[in-house]
Amino acid sequence: MNVLFIVNEAAGNGKGKKVWHRLQQQLTINYAVAFTEYEGHGLEIARQWARGAQTKKLIVIVGGDGTIHEVVSGVVHIDSMVIGVVRAGSGNDFVRYFPIFRNAKQIETYLRSELVGISMDIGMIQFGTMQNELFVNNAGIGFDAYVTKQINKSRLKYYLNKIGLGKLSYAAAVVRGLFSFERFNVTVRTKNEERHFKQAWFVAMSNHPYFGGGMKISPRSKPDDGKIEVTIVYGISRLKLLFVFATVFFEKHTKFKEITFLQNNQFEIILDSDKIDSHTDGNYIGEIEQGTIIHCAVQQDAWNIITFDNGRNVISQ
């Protein structure tokens, strides 16, 4: 099996470069390597590598959630491509659920095995007339996207990553955003149901449980069940929302009456308030105008990931 490493040296504010240097020294196999140089480059590299592939190929991503989002988006519905990941980001929500490689020996052992990967779903979302966006982990409108925008503008994440506390940047942005974010009204439709929510904080669309650097916002989400889970938080005070965020790490937020969970293979979400922020996999998309109809659906068997022990763990060496 041919192997390509796609490396984001800037991931985790330089962690990607250190992880790759260590991994490179351990590798004894033949491989190709490409380094991302700008936003969207991971998608371009993956798409080029996958073009015309007739036999199985393995892409090993050395990076974080953003790089993973790009690479997976570049190989959807190409059966010959298998994705593996070496953790090198700051939030790392992807690796909290999916199996990953922890060292070069695991990668080489995997290549000697006869395993070729298992198929996973991917989320697809269209914000009004904008082009379709894919998401591996989750997409969202409202407070979570607003926080993402604030993180991207802040230098705090950079300094926290320097001392190994990058995941705290999300928590810090949440606290700051509590006092400035304007709540909104939203309608959520499925084939069989229409629900209206007033004073909403956010609508999160999840393909697997985690977001925001380890918060298990959507505990029932599974990336291979052909469904998207939508989480709506609404009608709750600023102080209580802060408490809710604290409980998400322990899955206790599911007990609050102000949180609704919906599962389906497709949704329509209609904004009843003006200009709400949006994101996919933590990548800020922009502001969505009032009245915009957001289409969200799942695409089954869209991409392949490494598997071992029935798909949950890589080789433990």
PDB file of C-alpha atoms in Angstrom:
ATOM      1  CA  MET A   1       0.000   0.000   0.000  1.00  0.00           C
ATOM      2  CA  ASN A   2       1.375   3.414  -0.986  1.00  0.00           C
ATOM      3  CA  VAL A   3       1.677   5.906   1.872  1.00  0.00           C
ATOM      4  CA  LEU A   4       1.496   9.697   1.847  1.00  0.00           C
ATOM      5  CA  PHE A   5       2.069  11.809   4.949  1.00  0.00           C
ATOM      6  CA  ILE A   6       0.287  15.167   4.817  1.00  0.00           C
ATOM      7  CA  VAL A   7       1.935  17.334   7.455  1.00  0.00           C
ATOM      8  CA  ASN A   8       0.726  20.642   8.842  1.00  0.00           C
ATOM      9  CA  GLU A   9       3.838  21.895  10.604  1.00  0.00           C
ATOM     10  CA  ALA A  10       1.899  24.880  11.966  1.00  0.00           C
ATOM     11  CA  ALA A  11      -0.724  22.714  13.704  1.00  0.00           C
ATOM     12  CA  GLY A  12      -0.881  23.313  17.438  1.00  0.00           C
ATOM     13  CA  ASN A  13       1.249  26.432  16.934  1.00  0.00           C
ATOM     14  CA  GLY A  14       4.254  24.404  15.838  1.00  0.00           C
ATOM     15  CA  LYS A  15       3.455  21.070  17.437  1.00  0.00           C
ATOM     16  CA  GLY A  16       2.936  19.551  13.977  1.00  0.00           C
ATOM     17  CA  LYS A  17       6.554  20.199  13.045  1.00  0.00           C
ATOM     18  CA  LYS A  18       7.868  18.584  16.242  1.00  0.00           C
ATOM     19  CA  VAL A  19       5.597  15.534  15.912  1.00  0.00           C
ATOM     20  CA  TRP A  20       6.638  15.009  12.291  1.00  0.00           C
ATOM     21  CA  HIS A  21      10.342  15.332  13.086  1.00  0.00           C
ATOM     22  CA  ARG A  22      10.055  12.655  15.772  1.00  0.00           C
ATOM     23  CA  LEU A  23       7.938  10.379  13.567  1.00  0.00           C
ATOM     24  CA  GLN A  24      10.232  10.767  10.577  1.00  0.00           C
ATOM     25  CA  GLN A  25      13.215   9.555  12.611  1.00  0.00           C
ATOM     26  CA  GLN A  26      11.316   6.363  13.511  1.00  0.00           C
ATOM     27  CA  LEU A  27      10.013   5.411  10.056  1.00  0.00           C
ATOM     28  CA  THR A  28      11.678   2.573   8.132  1.00  0.00           C
ATOM     29  CA  ILE A  29       9.152   2.276   5.280  1.00  0.00           C
ATOM     30  CA  ASN A  30       9.024   3.932   1.876  1.00  0.00           C
ATOM     31  CA  TYR A  31       6.681   6.908   1.832  1.00  0.00           C
ATOM     32  CA  ALA A  32       5.901  10.263   0.246  1.00  0.00           C
ATOM     33  CA  VAL A  33       5.370  13.466   2.231  1.00  0.00           C
ATOM     34  CA  ALA A  34       3.686  16.782   1.484  1.00  0.00           C
ATOM     35  CA  PHE A  35       3.516  19.873   3.703  1.00  0.00           C
ATOM     36  CA  THR A  36       0.496  22.167   3.830  1.00  0.00           C
ATOM     37  CA  GLU A  37       1.345  25.799   3.154  1.00  0.00           C
ATOM     38  CA  TYR A  38      -1.991  27.619   3.280  1.00  0.00           C
ATOM     39  CA  GLU A  39      -5.660  27.169   4.123  1.00  0.00           C
ATOM     40  CA  GLY A  40      -7.243  24.568   1.841  1.00  0.00           C
ATOM     41  CA  HIS A  41      -3.904  23.121   0.755  1.00  0.00           C
ATOM     42  CA  GLY A  42      -4.579  19.816   2.532  1.00  0.00           C
ATOM     43  CA  LEU A  43      -7.676  19.294   0.383  1.00  0.00           C
ATOM     44  CA  GLU A  44      -5.714  20.012  -2.803  1.00  0.00           C
ATOM     45  CA  ILE A  45      -2.901  17.618  -1.880  1.00  0.00           C
ATOM     46  CA  ALA A  46      -5.303  14.814  -0.959  1.00  0.00           C
ATOM     47  CA  ARG A  47      -7.374  15.257  -4.112  1.00  0.00           C
ATOM     48  CA  GLN A  48      -4.260  15.176  -6.301  1.00  0.00           C
ATOM     49  CA  TRP A  49      -2.911  12.058  -4.569  1.00  0.00           C
ATOM     50  CA  ALA A  50      -6.247  10.289  -4.951  1.00  0.00           C
ATOM     51  CA  ARG A  51      -6.652  11.097  -8.641  1.00  0.00           C
ATOM     52  CA  GLY A  52      -6.748   7.965 -10.769  1.00  0.00           C
ATOM     53  CA  ALA A  53      -5.927   5.664  -7.837  1.00  0.00           C
ATOM     54  CA  GLN A  54      -6.650   2.020  -8.668  1.00  0.00           C
ATOM     55  CA  THR A  55      -5.124   0.353  -5.603  1.00  0.00           C
ATOM     56  CA  LYS A  56      -5.455   1.143  -1.917  1.00  0.00           C
ATOM     57  CA  LYS A  57      -3.521   4.161  -0.691  1.00  0.00           C
ATOM     58  CA  LEU A  58      -3.011   5.370   2.875  1.00  0.00           C
ATOM     59  CA  ILE A  59      -2.902   9.052   3.801  1.00  0.00           C
ATOM     60  CA  VAL A  60      -1.519   9.723   7.267  1.00  0.00           C
ATOM     61  CA  ILE A  61      -2.410  13.205   8.504  1.00  0.00           C
ATOM     62  CA  VAL A  62      -0.043  14.887  10.946  1.00  0.00           C
ATOM     63  CA  GLY A  63      -2.133  17.800  12.167  1.00  0.00           C
ATOM     64  CA  GLY A  64      -5.278  18.877  13.967  1.00  0.00           C
ATOM     65  CA  ASP A  65      -8.997  19.069  13.271  1.00  0.00           C
ATOM     66  CA  GLY A  66      -8.613  21.705  10.556  1.00  0.00           C
ATOM     67  CA  THR A  67      -6.124  19.647   8.559  1.00  0.00           C
ATOM     68  CA  ILE A  68      -8.219  16.508   8.996  1.00  0.00           C
ATOM     69  CA  HIS A  69     -11.276  18.398   7.739  1.00  0.00           C
ATOM     70  CA  GLU A  70      -9.419  19.455   4.593  1.00  0.00           C
ATOM     71  CA  VAL A  71      -7.905  16.064   3.778  1.00  0.00           C
ATOM     72  CA  VAL A  72     -11.067  14.044   4.335  1.00  0.00           C
ATOM     73  CA  SER A  73     -12.996  16.568   2.221  1.00  0.00           C
ATOM     74  CA  GLY A  74     -10.534  15.876  -0.595  1.00  0.00           C
ATOM     75  CA  VAL A  75     -11.060  12.105  -0.697  1.00  0.00           C
ATOM     76  CA  VAL A  76     -14.784  11.626  -0.045  1.00  0.00           C
ATOM     77  CA  HIS A  77     -16.360   8.783  -2.017  1.00  0.00           C
ATOM     78  CA  ILE A  78     -12.964   7.528  -3.239  1.00  0.00           C
ATOM     79  CA  ASP A  79     -12.934   3.925  -2.043  1.00  0.00           C
ATOM     80  CA  SER A  80      -9.232   3.394  -2.688  1.00  0.00           C
ATOM     81  CA  MET A  81      -8.199   5.976  -0.071  1.00  0.00           C
ATOM     82  CA  VAL A  82      -7.758   5.169   3.630  1.00  0.00           C
ATOM     83  CA  ILE A  83      -7.183   7.862   6.261  1.00  0.00           C
ATOM     84  CA  GLY A  84      -4.946   7.614   9.316  1.00  0.00           C
ATOM     85  CA  VAL A  85      -4.083  10.352  11.797  1.00  0.00           C
ATOM     86  CA  VAL A  86      -1.168  11.238  14.049  1.00  0.00           C
ATOM     87  CA  ARG A  87      -2.309  13.739  16.667  1.00  0.00           C
ATOM     88  CA  ALA A  88      -0.687  17.160  16.397  1.00  0.00           C
ATOM     89  CA  GLY A  89      -3.385  19.813  16.928  1.00  0.00           C
ATOM     90  CA  SER A  90      -4.619  21.805  19.891  1.00  0.00           C
ATOM     91  CA  GLY A  91      -8.338  20.947  20.166  1.00  0.00           C
ATOM     92  CA  ASN A  92      -8.060  17.386  18.796  1.00  0.00           C
ATOM     93  CA  ASP A  93     -11.771  16.556  18.877  1.00  0.00           C
ATOM     94  CA  PHE A  94     -11.384  14.095  15.988  1.00  0.00           C
ATOM     95  CA  VAL A  95      -8.910  11.885  17.835  1.00  0.00           C
ATOM     96  CA  ARG A  96     -11.137  11.616  20.906  1.00  0.00           C
ATOM     97  CA  TYR A  97     -13.408   9.286  18.947  1.00  0.00           C
ATOM     98  CA  PHE A  98     -11.614   7.913  15.909  1.00  0.00           C
ATOM     99  CA  PRO A  99      -8.670   5.475  16.059  1.00  0.00           C
ATOM    100  CA  ILE A 100      -5.282   7.077  15.475  1.00  0.00           C
ATOM    101  CA  PHE A 101      -1.629   6.138  15.080  1.00  0.00           C
ATOM    102  CA  ARG A 102       0.525   6.895  18.114  1.00  0.00           C
ATOM    103  CA  ASN A 103       3.933   6.052  16.672  1.00  0.00           C
ATOM    104  CA  ALA A 104       5.750   4.815  13.571  1.00  0.00           C
ATOM    105  CA  LYS A 105       5.670   1.197  14.703  1.00  0.00           C
ATOM    106  CA  GLN A 106       1.868   1.198  14.678  1.00  0.00           C
ATOM    107  CA  ILE A 107       1.843   2.571  11.144  1.00  0.00           C
ATOM    108  CA  GLU A 108       4.262  -0.055   9.888  1.00  0.00           C
ATOM    109  CA  THR A 109       2.409  -2.865  11.668  1.00  0.00           C
ATOM    110  CA  TYR A 110      -0.827  -1.673  10.117  1.00  0.00           C
ATOM    111  CA  LEU A 111       0.710  -1.714   6.642  1.00  0.00           C
ATOM    112  CA  ARG A 112       1.782  -5.336   7.118  1.00  0.00           C
ATOM    113  CA  SER A 113      -1.756  -6.309   8.097  1.00  0.00           C
ATOM    114  CA  GLU A 114      -4.551  -7.138   5.666  1.00  0.00           C
ATOM    115  CA  LEU A 115      -6.899  -4.508   7.106  1.00  0.00           C
ATOM    116  CA  VAL A 116      -8.005  -1.802   4.691  1.00  0.00           C
ATOM    117  CA  GLY A 117     -10.259   0.453   6.755  1.00  0.00           C
ATOM    118  CA  ILE A 118     -13.930   0.920   7.511  1.00  0.00           C
ATOM    119  CA  SER A 119     -16.385   3.371   5.959  1.00  0.00           C
ATOM    120  CA  MET A 120     -17.622   6.433   7.823  1.00  0.00           C
ATOM    121  CA  ASP A 121     -20.316   9.044   7.234  1.00  0.00           C
ATOM    122  CA  ILE A 122     -19.692  12.701   6.563  1.00  0.00           C
ATOM    123  CA  GLY A 123     -21.968  15.664   7.152  1.00  0.00           C
ATOM    124  CA  MET A 124     -22.960  18.034   4.352  1.00  0.00           C
ATOM    125  CA  ILE A 125     -24.299  21.520   4.991  1.00  0.00           C
ATOM    126  CA  GLN A 126     -25.372  24.348   2.716  1.00  0.00           C
ATOM    127  CA  PHE A 127     -25.815  27.835   4.119  1.00  0.00           C
ATOM    128  CA  GLY A 128     -28.440  29.372   1.831  1.00  0.00           C
ATOM    129  CA  THR A 129     -26.949  30.011  -1.619  1.00  0.00           C
ATOM    130  CA  MET A 130     -23.372  29.414  -0.471  1.00  0.00           C
ATOM    131  CA  GLN A 131     -21.523  26.353  -1.726  1.00  0.00           C
ATOM    132  CA  ASN A 132     -21.841  23.051   0.085  1.00  0.00           C
ATOM    133  CA  GLU A 133     -19.513  22.481   3.030  1.00  0.00           C
ATOM    134  CA  LEU A 134     -18.549  19.097   4.474  1.00  0.00           C
ATOM    135  CA  PHE A 135     -17.878  18.314   8.120  1.00  0.00           C
ATOM    136  CA  VAL A 136     -16.243  15.336   9.770  1.00  0.00           C
ATOM    137  CA  ASN A 137     -16.871  16.294  13.406  1.00  0.00           C
ATOM    138  CA  ASN A 138     -19.585  18.948  13.544  1.00  0.00           C
ATOM    139  CA  ALA A 139     -20.968  22.155  12.134  1.00  0.00           C
ATOM    140  CA  GLY A 140     -22.820  24.896  13.939  1.00  0.00           C
ATOM    141  CA  ILE A 141     -24.499  28.264  13.966  1.00  0.00           C
ATOM    142  CA  GLY A 142     -24.648  30.682  16.857  1.00  0.00           C
ATOM    143  CA  PHE A 143     -22.549  30.797  19.981  1.00  0.00           C
ATOM    144  CA  ASP A 144     -20.086  28.006  19.117  1.00  0.00           C
ATOM    145  CA  ALA A 145     -19.301  29.666  15.766  1.00  0.00           C
ATOM    146  CA  TYR A 146     -19.088  33.056  17.488  1.00  0.00           C
ATOM    147  CA  VAL A 147     -16.546  31.615  19.923  1.00  0.00           C
ATOM    148  CA  THR A 148     -14.603  30.111  17.016  1.00  0.00           C
ATOM    149  CA  LYS A 149     -14.422  33.545  15.391  1.00  0.00           C
ATOM    150  CA  GLN A 150     -13.166  35.104  18.621  1.00  0.00           C
ATOM    151  CA  ILE A 151     -10.495  32.409  19.023  1.00  0.00           C
ATOM    152  CA  ASN A 152      -9.275  33.017  15.485  1.00  0.00           C
ATOM    153  CA  LYS A 153      -8.898  36.729  16.263  1.00  0.00           C
ATOM    154  CA  SER A 154      -7.239  36.244  19.644  1.00  0.00           C
ATOM    155  CA  ARG A 155      -3.585  35.652  20.507  1.00  0.00           C
ATOM    156  CA  LEU A 156      -4.553  33.764  23.664  1.00  0.00           C
ATOM    157  CA  LYS A 157      -4.652  30.395  21.885  1.00  0.00           C
ATOM    158  CA  TYR A 158      -1.102  30.942  20.639  1.00  0.00           C
ATOM    159  CA  TYR A 159       0.258  31.598  24.133  1.00  0.00           C
ATOM    160  CA  LEU A 160      -1.706  28.745  25.735  1.00  0.00           C
ATOM    161  CA  ASN A 161      -0.418  26.321  23.103  1.00  0.00           C
ATOM    162  CA  LYS A 162       3.103  27.414  23.965  1.00  0.00           C
ATOM    163  CA  ILE A 163       2.665  26.080  27.496  1.00  0.00           C
ATOM    164  CA  GLY A 164       0.630  23.007  26.507  1.00  0.00           C
ATOM    165  CA  LEU A 165      -2.749  24.412  27.525  1.00  0.00           C
ATOM    166  CA  GLY A 166      -4.224  25.120  24.095  1.00  0.00           C
ATOM    167  CA  LYS A 167      -7.540  23.454  24.896  1.00  0.00           C
ATOM    168  CA  LEU A 168      -8.209  26.160  27.510  1.00  0.00           C
ATOM    169  CA  SER A 169      -8.468  28.783  24.762  1.00  0.00           C
ATOM    170  CA  TYR A 170     -11.964  27.557  23.937  1.00  0.00           C
ATOM    171  CA  ALA A 171     -13.063  27.740  27.563  1.00  0.00           C
ATOM    172  CA  ALA A 172     -11.659  31.256  27.876  1.00  0.00           C
ATOM    173  CA  ALA A 173     -13.451  32.380  24.715  1.00  0.00           C
ATOM    174  CA  VAL A 174     -16.708  30.884  26.010  1.00  0.00           C
ATOM    175  CA  VAL A 175     -16.538  32.939  29.196  1.00  0.00           C
ATOM    176  CA  ARG A 176     -15.813  36.146  27.280  1.00  0.00           C
ATOM    177  CA  GLY A 177     -18.526  35.468  24.712  1.00  0.00           C
ATOM    178  CA  LEU A 178     -21.202  34.944  27.343  1.00  0.00           C
ATOM    179  CA  PHE A 179     -21.373  38.680  27.902  1.00  0.00           C
ATOM    180  CA  SER A 180     -21.443  39.825  24.273  1.00  0.00           C
ATOM    181  CA  PHE A 181     -23.321  37.224  22.229  1.00  0.00           C
ATOM    182  CA  GLU A 182     -26.870  38.058  21.093  1.00  0.00           C
ATOM    183  CA  ARG A 183     -29.298  35.135  21.203  1.00  0.00           C
ATOM    184  CA  PHE A 184     -31.530  34.320  18.226  1.00  0.00           C
ATOM    185  CA  ASN A 185     -34.740  32.552  17.171  1.00  0.00           C
ATOM    186  CA  VAL A 186     -34.596  29.524  14.911  1.00  0.00           C
ATOM    187  CA  THR A 187     -36.840  26.905  13.298  1.00  0.00           C
ATOM    188  CA  VAL A 188     -35.688  23.317  12.796  1.00  0.00           C
ATOM    189  CA  ARG A 189     -37.478  21.024  10.333  1.00  0.00           C
ATOM    190  CA  THR A 190     -37.261  17.348   9.500  1.00  0.00           C
ATOM    191  CA  LYS A 191     -39.478  15.344   7.145  1.00  0.00           C
ATOM    192  CA  ASN A 192     -41.948  14.730   9.947  1.00  0.00           C
ATOM    193  CA  GLU A 193     -41.534  17.579  12.400  1.00  0.00           C
ATOM    194  CA  GLU A 194     -41.116  21.353  12.759  1.00  0.00           C
ATOM    195  CA  ARG A 195     -39.858  22.923  15.986  1.00  0.00           C
ATOM    196  CA  HIS A 196     -39.466  26.601  16.915  1.00  0.00           C
ATOM    197  CA  PHE A 197     -36.853  27.723  19.440  1.00  0.00           C
ATOM    198  CA  LYS A 198     -36.664  31.196  20.966  1.00  0.00           C
ATOM    199  CA  GLN A 199     -33.608  32.821  22.512  1.00  0.00           C
ATOM    200  CA  ALA A 200     -31.316  30.115  21.127  1.00  0.00           C
ATOM    201  CA  TRP A 201     -27.624  30.114  21.944  1.00  0.00           C
ATOM    202  CA  PHE A 202     -26.554  27.681  19.266  1.00  0.00           C
ATOM    203  CA  VAL A 203     -27.572  24.873  16.946  1.00  0.00           C
ATOM    204  CA  ALA A 204     -24.849  22.222  16.663  1.00  0.00           C
ATOM    205  CA  MET A 205     -24.966  19.541  13.966  1.00  0.00           C
ATOM    206  CA  SER A 206     -22.841  16.559  14.969  1.00  0.00           C
ATOM    207  CA  ASN A 207     -21.396  13.549  13.184  1.00  0.00           C
ATOM    208  CA  HIS A 208     -19.602  12.372  16.324  1.00  0.00           C
ATOM    209  CA  PRO A 209     -19.792  13.331  20.011  1.00  0.00           C
ATOM    210  CA  TYR A 210     -17.063  15.910  20.636  1.00  0.00           C
ATOM    211  CA  PHE A 211     -16.509  19.610  19.986  1.00  0.00           C
ATOM    212  CA  GLY A 212     -14.712  22.572  21.535  1.00  0.00           C
ATOM    213  CA  GLY A 213     -11.617  20.690  22.694  1.00  0.00           C
ATOM    214  CA  GLY A 214     -13.206  17.714  24.447  1.00  0.00           C
ATOM    215  CA  MET A 215     -16.785  18.666  25.274  1.00  0.00           C
ATOM    216  CA  LYS A 216     -19.052  15.694  24.581  1.00  0.00           C
ATOM    217  CA  ILE A 217     -21.902  17.820  23.299  1.00  0.00           C
ATOM    218  CA  SER A 218     -23.649  15.048  21.353  1.00  0.00           C
ATOM    219  CA  PRO A 219     -23.209  11.774  23.267  1.00  0.00           C
ATOM    220  CA  ARG A 220     -25.436   9.674  20.996  1.00  0.00           C
ATOM    221  CA  SER A 221     -23.705  10.671  17.769  1.00  0.00           C
ATOM    222  CA  LYS A 222     -22.050   7.899  15.782  1.00  0.00           C
ATOM    223  CA  PRO A 223     -20.188   8.583  12.538  1.00  0.00           C
ATOM    224  CA  ASP A 224     -21.397   5.393  10.857  1.00  0.00           C
ATOM    225  CA  ASP A 225     -25.130   5.303  11.648  1.00  0.00           C
ATOM    226  CA  GLY A 226     -26.437   7.344   8.711  1.00  0.00           C
ATOM    227  CA  LYS A 227     -27.714  10.130  10.982  1.00  0.00           C
ATOM    228  CA  ILE A 228     -26.855  13.638  12.087  1.00  0.00           C
ATOM    229  CA  GLU A 229     -27.688  14.737  15.628  1.00  0.00           C
ATOM    230  CA  VAL A 230     -28.753  18.344  16.115  1.00  0.00           C
ATOM    231  CA  THR A 231     -28.324  19.929  19.551  1.00  0.00           C
ATOM    232  CA  ILE A 232     -30.248  23.130  20.308  1.00  0.00           C
ATOM    233  CA  VAL A 233     -29.535  25.142  23.459  1.00  0.00           C
ATOM    234  CA  TYR A 234     -32.151  27.839  24.056  1.00  0.00           C
ATOM    235  CA  GLY A 235     -34.057  29.870  26.640  1.00  0.00           C
ATOM    236  CA  ILE A 236     -31.295  29.739  29.227  1.00  0.00           C
ATOM    237  CA  SER A 237     -29.581  32.534  31.148  1.00  0.00           C
ATOM    238  CA  ARG A 238     -25.944  33.470  30.635  1.00  0.00           C
ATOM    239  CA  LEU A 239     -24.914  32.255  34.060  1.00  0.00           C
ATOM    240  CA  LYS A 240     -26.728  28.944  33.690  1.00  0.00           C
ATOM    241  CA  LEU A 241     -25.182  28.399  30.251  1.00  0.00           C
ATOM    242  CA  LEU A 242     -21.739  28.647  31.823  1.00  0.00           C
ATOM    243  CA  PHE A 243     -22.752  25.929  34.269  1.00  0.00           C
ATOM    244  CA  VAL A 244     -24.105  23.821  31.399  1.00  0.00           C
ATOM    245  CA  PHE A 245     -20.782  24.030  29.559  1.00  0.00           C
ATOM    246  CA  ALA A 246     -19.045  22.753  32.679  1.00  0.00           C
ATOM    247  CA  THR A 247     -21.346  19.707  32.756  1.00  0.00           C
ATOM    248  CA  VAL A 248     -20.799  18.836  29.085  1.00  0.00           C
ATOM    249  CA  PHE A 249     -17.442  17.207  29.869  1.00  0.00           C
ATOM    250  CA  PHE A 250     -19.317  14.714  32.083  1.00  0.00           C
ATOM    251  CA  GLU A 251     -22.394  14.251  29.798  1.00  0.00           C
ATOM    252  CA  LYS A 252     -24.684  15.736  32.456  1.00  0.00           C
ATOM    253  CA  HIS A 253     -26.017  18.468  30.160  1.00  0.00           C
ATOM    254  CA  THR A 254     -28.497  16.022  28.631  1.00  0.00           C
ATOM    255  CA  LYS A 255     -30.718  16.442  31.695  1.00  0.00           C
ATOM    256  CA  PHE A 256     -31.432  20.166  31.143  1.00  0.00           C
ATOM    257  CA  LYS A 257     -34.883  21.014  29.780  1.00  0.00           C
ATOM    258  CA  GLU A 258     -33.368  23.898  27.783  1.00  0.00           C
ATOM    259  CA  ILE A 259     -31.395  21.480  25.575  1.00  0.00           C
ATOM    260  CA  THR A 260     -33.100  19.555  22.787  1.00  0.00           C
ATOM    261  CA  PHE A 261     -31.539  16.717  20.786  1.00  0.00           C
ATOM    262  CA  LEU A 262     -32.903  15.689  17.392  1.00  0.00           C
ATOM    263  CA  GLN A 263     -31.689  12.863  15.141  1.00  0.00           C
ATOM    264  CA  ASN A 264     -32.386  12.425  11.445  1.00  0.00           C
ATOM    265  CA  ASN A 265     -30.629  11.976   8.114  1.00  0.00           C
ATOM    266  CA  GLN A 266     -31.454  15.534   7.012  1.00  0.00           C
ATOM    267  CA  PHE A 267     -32.608  18.851   8.454  1.00  0.00           C
ATOM    268  CA  GLU A 268     -33.671  22.303   7.412  1.00  0.00           C
ATOM    269  CA  ILE A 269     -32.760  25.141   9.762  1.00  0.00           C
ATOM    270  CA  ILE A 270     -34.313  28.583   9.230  1.00  0.00           C
ATOM    271  CA  LEU A 271     -32.934  31.659  10.962  1.00  0.00           C
ATOM    272  CA  ASP A 272     -35.508  34.052  12.386  1.00  0.00           C
ATOM    273  CA  SER A 273     -32.875  36.553  13.559  1.00  0.00           C
ATOM    274  CA  ASP A 274     -30.274  38.624  11.767  1.00  0.00           C
ATOM    275  CA  LYS A 275     -26.665  37.684  11.020  1.00  0.00           C
ATOM    276  CA  ILE A 276     -25.610  34.570  12.905  1.00  0.00           C
ATOM    277  CA  ASP A 277     -22.074  33.160  12.769  1.00  0.00           C
ATOM    278  CA  SER A 278     -21.415  29.704  11.308  1.00  0.00           C
ATOM    279  CA  HIS A 279     -18.601  27.126  11.240  1.00  0.00           C
ATOM    280  CA  THR A 280     -17.689  23.636  10.047  1.00  0.00           C
ATOM    281  CA  ASP A 281     -15.212  21.570  12.077  1.00  0.00           C
ATOM    282  CA  GLY A 282     -14.111  24.714  13.872  1.00  0.00           C
ATOM    283  CA  ASN A 283     -13.395  26.573  10.628  1.00  0.00           C
ATOM    284  CA  TYR A 284     -15.234  29.884  10.654  1.00  0.00           C
ATOM    285  CA  ILE A 285     -17.491  30.237   7.583  1.00  0.00           C
ATOM    286  CA  GLY A 286     -19.082  33.656   8.079  1.00  0.00           C
ATOM    287  CA  GLU A 287     -22.331  35.384   9.007  1.00  0.00           C
ATOM    288  CA  ILE A 288     -25.661  33.930   7.897  1.00  0.00           C
ATOM    289  CA  GLU A 289     -28.464  36.368   7.104  1.00  0.00           C
ATOM    290  CA  GLN A 290     -31.972  36.321   8.578  1.00  0.00           C
ATOM    291  CA  GLY A 291     -34.334  34.013   6.673  1.00  0.00           C
ATOM    292  CA  THR A 292     -31.516  31.839   5.345  1.00  0.00           C
ATOM    293  CA  ILE A 293     -32.496  28.187   4.946  1.00  0.00           C
ATOM    294  CA  ILE A 294     -29.676  25.896   6.011  1.00  0.00           C
ATOM    295  CA  HIS A 295     -29.754  22.382   4.593  1.00  0.00           C
ATOM    296  CA  CYS A 296     -27.920  19.700   6.558  1.00  0.00           C
ATOM    297  CA  ALA A 297     -27.706  16.036   5.576  1.00  0.00           C
ATOM    298  CA  VAL A 298     -25.531  12.973   6.031  1.00  0.00           C
ATOM    299  CA  GLN A 299     -23.627  11.188   3.289  1.00  0.00           C
ATOM    300  CA  GLN A 300     -23.120   7.534   4.181  1.00  0.00           C
ATOM    301  CA  ASP A 301     -19.981   5.478   3.500  1.00  0.00           C
ATOM    302  CA  ALA A 302     -18.179   8.626   2.363  1.00  0.00           C
ATOM    303  CA  TRP A 303     -14.599   7.910   3.480  1.00  0.00           C
ATOM    304  CA  ASN A 304     -12.440   5.177   5.003  1.00  0.00           C
ATOM    305  CA  ILE A 305     -10.440   5.238   8.195  1.00  0.00           C
ATOM    306  CA  ILE A 306      -7.855   2.808   9.573  1.00  0.00           C
ATOM    307  CA  THR A 307      -9.291   0.092  11.739  1.00  0.00           C
ATOM    308  CA  PHE A 308      -8.077  -2.494  14.181  1.00  0.00           C
ATOM    309  CA  ASP A 309      -9.957  -4.555  16.801  1.00  0.00           C
ATOM    310  CA  ASN A 310     -13.322  -4.041  15.078  1.00  0.00           C
ATOM    311  CA  GLY A 311     -12.647  -0.443  14.226  1.00  0.00           C
ATOM    312  CA  ARG A 312     -12.146   1.067  17.660  1.00  0.00           C
ATOM    313  CA  ASN A 313      -8.413   0.786  18.356  1.00  0.00           C
ATOM    314  CA  VAL A 314      -5.179   0.742  16.425  1.00  0.00           C
ATOM    315  CA  ILE A 315      -2.411  -1.676  17.296  1.00  0.00           C
ATOM    316  CA  SER A 316      -1.412  -1.097  20.903  1.00  0.00           C
ATOM    317  CA  GLN A 317       2.353  -1.445  20.555  1.00  0.00           C
TER     318      GLN A 317
END
